CSV table of C-alpha atoms in Angstrom, one decimal:
chain,number,residue,atom,x,y,z
J,39,UNK,CA,59.8,20.9,33.4
J,40,UNK,CA,58.2,20.7,30.0
J,41,UNK,CA,57.0,17.2,30.8
J,42,UNK,CA,55.0,18.5,33.6
J,43,UNK,CA,53.4,21.3,31.5
J,44,UNK,CA,52.3,18.9,28.9
J,45,UNK,CA,49.9,16.8,30.9
J,46,UNK,CA,48.3,20.1,32.4
J,47,UNK,CA,47.6,21.1,28.8
J,48,UNK,CA,45.8,17.8,28.1
J,49,UNK,CA,43.7,17.7,31.2
J,50,UNK,CA,42.7,21.2,30.2
J,51,UNK,CA,41.9,20.3,26.7
J,52,UNK,CA,40.1,17.0,28.0
J,53,UNK,CA,37.8,19.2,30.2
J,54,UNK,CA,36.9,21.8,27.4
J,55,UNK,CA,36.0,18.5,25.1
J,56,UNK,CA,33.9,17.3,28.1
J,57,UNK,CA,32.2,20.6,28.4
J,58,UNK,CA,31.7,20.7,24.7
J,59,UNK,CA,30.1,17.2,24.9
J,60,UNK,CA,27.8,17.9,27.7
J,61,UNK,CA,26.4,20.9,26.1
J,62,UNK,CA,25.9,18.9,22.9
J,63,UNK,CA,24.0,16.4,24.6
J,64,UNK,CA,21.8,18.6,26.8
J,65,UNK,CA,21.2,20.2,23.4
J,66,UNK,CA,20.0,17.1,21.7
J,67,UNK,CA,18.1,16.1,24.5
J,68,UNK,CA,20.4,13.1,25.2
J,69,UNK,CA,21.1,11.4,28.3
J,70,UNK,CA,23.8,13.3,30.3
J,71,UNK,CA,24.2,10.4,32.9
J,72,UNK,CA,25.2,7.7,30.4
J,73,UNK,CA,27.7,10.5,28.8
J,74,UNK,CA,29.2,11.0,32.1
J,75,UNK,CA,29.4,7.3,32.8
J,76,UNK,CA,31.1,6.7,29.5
J,77,UNK,CA,33.7,9.6,29.5
J,78,UNK,CA,34.4,9.4,33.3
J,79,UNK,CA,32.8,12.4,34.4
J,80,UNK,CA,31.7,13.2,37.9
J,81,UNK,CA,28.7,15.6,38.1
J,82,UNK,CA,27.6,17.5,41.2
J,83,UNK,CA,24.2,17.2,42.4
J,84,UNK,CA,22.4,20.1,43.9
J,85,UNK,CA,21.7,20.0,47.5
């Protein structure tokens, strides 16, 4: 059981790090698309 819980914690940690990176990029007027491609993040586009 501990093996299945550990990757979930890592996924949540990765999501939090991605969120911080996106927020920092926006504050510094960086290119969010490049950051998303570099980190493998898929961003939703508004309809």
